[in-house]
Amino acid sequence: MSKEITLNSPLDMHLHLRDGEMLKLVGPLTSKTFAGALVMPNLVPPIRTKEALLSYKARILEACKGDTFEPFMTLFFQEYSREFLEEVKDQIIGIKLYPAGITTNSENGVAAIDAESLRPTLEAMSDLGIPLCVHGETNGFVMDREKEFMPIYEGLAKSFPKLKIIMEHITTKDAVELLEKYDNLYATITLHHLIITLDDVAGGMLQPHLFCKPIAKRYEDRDALLNAAITGNPKVMFGSDSAPHPKHKKESCGCAAGVFTSPIALQVLVELFEKHDSLDNLNAFLSLNAQKIYDFKALKKDITLVKEEFIVPNIYEDFGENVVPMYNNQKLAWSLK
């Protein structure tokens, strides 16, 4: 008999769904296999009002065609009044802070991140129990941007000890080590950063579909992330940072940053955790840790995978849009049942 594994309410706690026709294409590729996902707000224009938030959530649910799936909504960080945050608190799971210009559609982000200038909003978030999600990079040398951001995380963690701070899509050993210094720091880790290094992106022929921000780092960084995930570290959770771009924007001069992993994430994670004899810790990484960190109960949704060969499609396309997944045309050891 084929070997099977059932995952309980898998969650993706960092996801880009875009909007319009691209949302219609990629939304179901997550909602089919995940019970919920934390959706990033960096649209054009970004999600900053209650009206925009509720409208976007409605479009997501419509795209996901009745699947058992909950989109966890976020706002794009700016100065918000306590009254506004009280009004939207039950509609959001967190607020996402982007340093200005550091990644896709972040031009309207925060120019200077320091505790005092952000204090009114962060104190209100802290009092109301609204987590802060952060893209933690400076504008320095690309390999050092996350490491250079560590003192900023420390400053925020010290200044607002009751505020839950999520270090999004961490990529370095430094970030893993910092997690243990402060009770209010947590992190998401992507699928691709558990597997690739910069060598895989640019060590030989350039691989545009592995190019992302934050950029993949060194072997020791990847190994630190992998160890945190497979050992069941309660401060880390899965966040794919799956970021769809049309093929012509990836395979071009000025390659867009983002790796599209949504339709293969569960298959590859099962294979990865099996390889390291850590399948007993996979549900913690994929679901339980996130529910404890964000303090919610996920929708009940069991996803069964079977150990049978699956060939990843070369491209996903519909509604006039297309996107190439990680591992396109390659064989995986596990399939969705």
Short mmCIF file of N, CA, C and O in Angstrom, two decimals, residues 11-15 169 188-191 237-242 285:
data_model
loop_
_atom_site.label_atom_id
_atom_site.label_comp_id
_atom_site.label_asym_id
_atom_site.label_seq_id
_atom_site.Cartn_x
_atom_site.Cartn_y
_atom_site.Cartn_z
N LEU A 11 -1.76 25.87 7.33
CA LEU A 11 -1.89 27.32 7.22
C LEU A 11 -0.67 27.91 6.53
O LEU A 11 0.45 27.45 6.74
N ASP A 12 -0.91 28.92 5.72
CA ASP A 12 0.18 29.68 5.09
C ASP A 12 0.12 31.09 5.67
O ASP A 12 -0.78 31.87 5.35
N MET A 13 1.08 31.43 6.53
CA MET A 13 1.00 32.68 7.28
C MET A 13 1.76 33.85 6.65
O MET A 13 2.07 34.84 7.31
N HIS A 14 2.02 33.74 5.34
CA HIS A 14 2.56 34.87 4.57
C HIS A 14 2.35 34.58 3.10
O HIS A 14 3.08 33.79 2.50
N LEU A 15 1.36 35.22 2.50
CA LEU A 15 0.96 34.88 1.14
C LEU A 15 0.61 36.13 0.34
O LEU A 15 -0.03 37.05 0.85
N HIS A 169 9.46 36.08 6.72
CA HIS A 169 10.33 35.36 5.79
C HIS A 169 11.82 35.52 6.13
O HIS A 169 12.61 36.00 5.32
N THR A 188 8.19 33.88 10.41
CA THR A 188 7.76 32.96 9.36
C THR A 188 8.99 32.54 8.56
O THR A 188 9.97 33.29 8.44
N ILE A 189 8.91 31.32 8.02
CA ILE A 189 9.97 30.79 7.16
C ILE A 189 9.32 30.25 5.90
O ILE A 189 8.32 29.54 5.96
N THR A 190 9.88 30.58 4.75
CA THR A 190 9.33 30.14 3.47
C THR A 190 9.79 28.72 3.13
O THR A 190 10.73 28.19 3.72
N LEU A 191 9.13 28.15 2.14
CA LEU A 191 9.56 26.86 1.61
C LEU A 191 10.91 26.99 0.92
O LEU A 191 11.84 26.21 1.18
N MET A 237 6.87 29.54 12.12
CA MET A 237 5.71 28.97 11.44
C MET A 237 5.90 29.12 9.94
O MET A 237 6.70 29.93 9.48
N PHE A 238 5.14 28.33 9.20
CA PHE A 238 5.25 28.37 7.76
C PHE A 238 4.58 29.60 7.18
O PHE A 238 3.42 29.89 7.49
N GLY A 239 5.31 30.32 6.35
CA GLY A 239 4.76 31.42 5.56
C GLY A 239 5.43 31.35 4.20
O GLY A 239 6.62 31.63 4.08
N SER A 240 4.69 30.97 3.19
CA SER A 240 5.32 30.65 1.90
C SER A 240 5.97 31.85 1.23
O SER A 240 6.95 31.71 0.52
N ASP A 241 5.43 33.04 1.47
CA ASP A 241 5.81 34.22 0.68
C ASP A 241 5.68 33.91 -0.81
O ASP A 241 6.41 34.43 -1.65
N SER A 242 4.75 33.00 -1.13
CA SER A 242 4.50 32.68 -2.54
C SER A 242 4.05 33.95 -3.24
O SER A 242 3.09 34.60 -2.82
N PHE A 285 4.79 23.08 12.56
CA PHE A 285 5.31 24.12 11.67
C PHE A 285 4.22 24.65 10.75
O PHE A 285 4.15 25.85 10.47
#
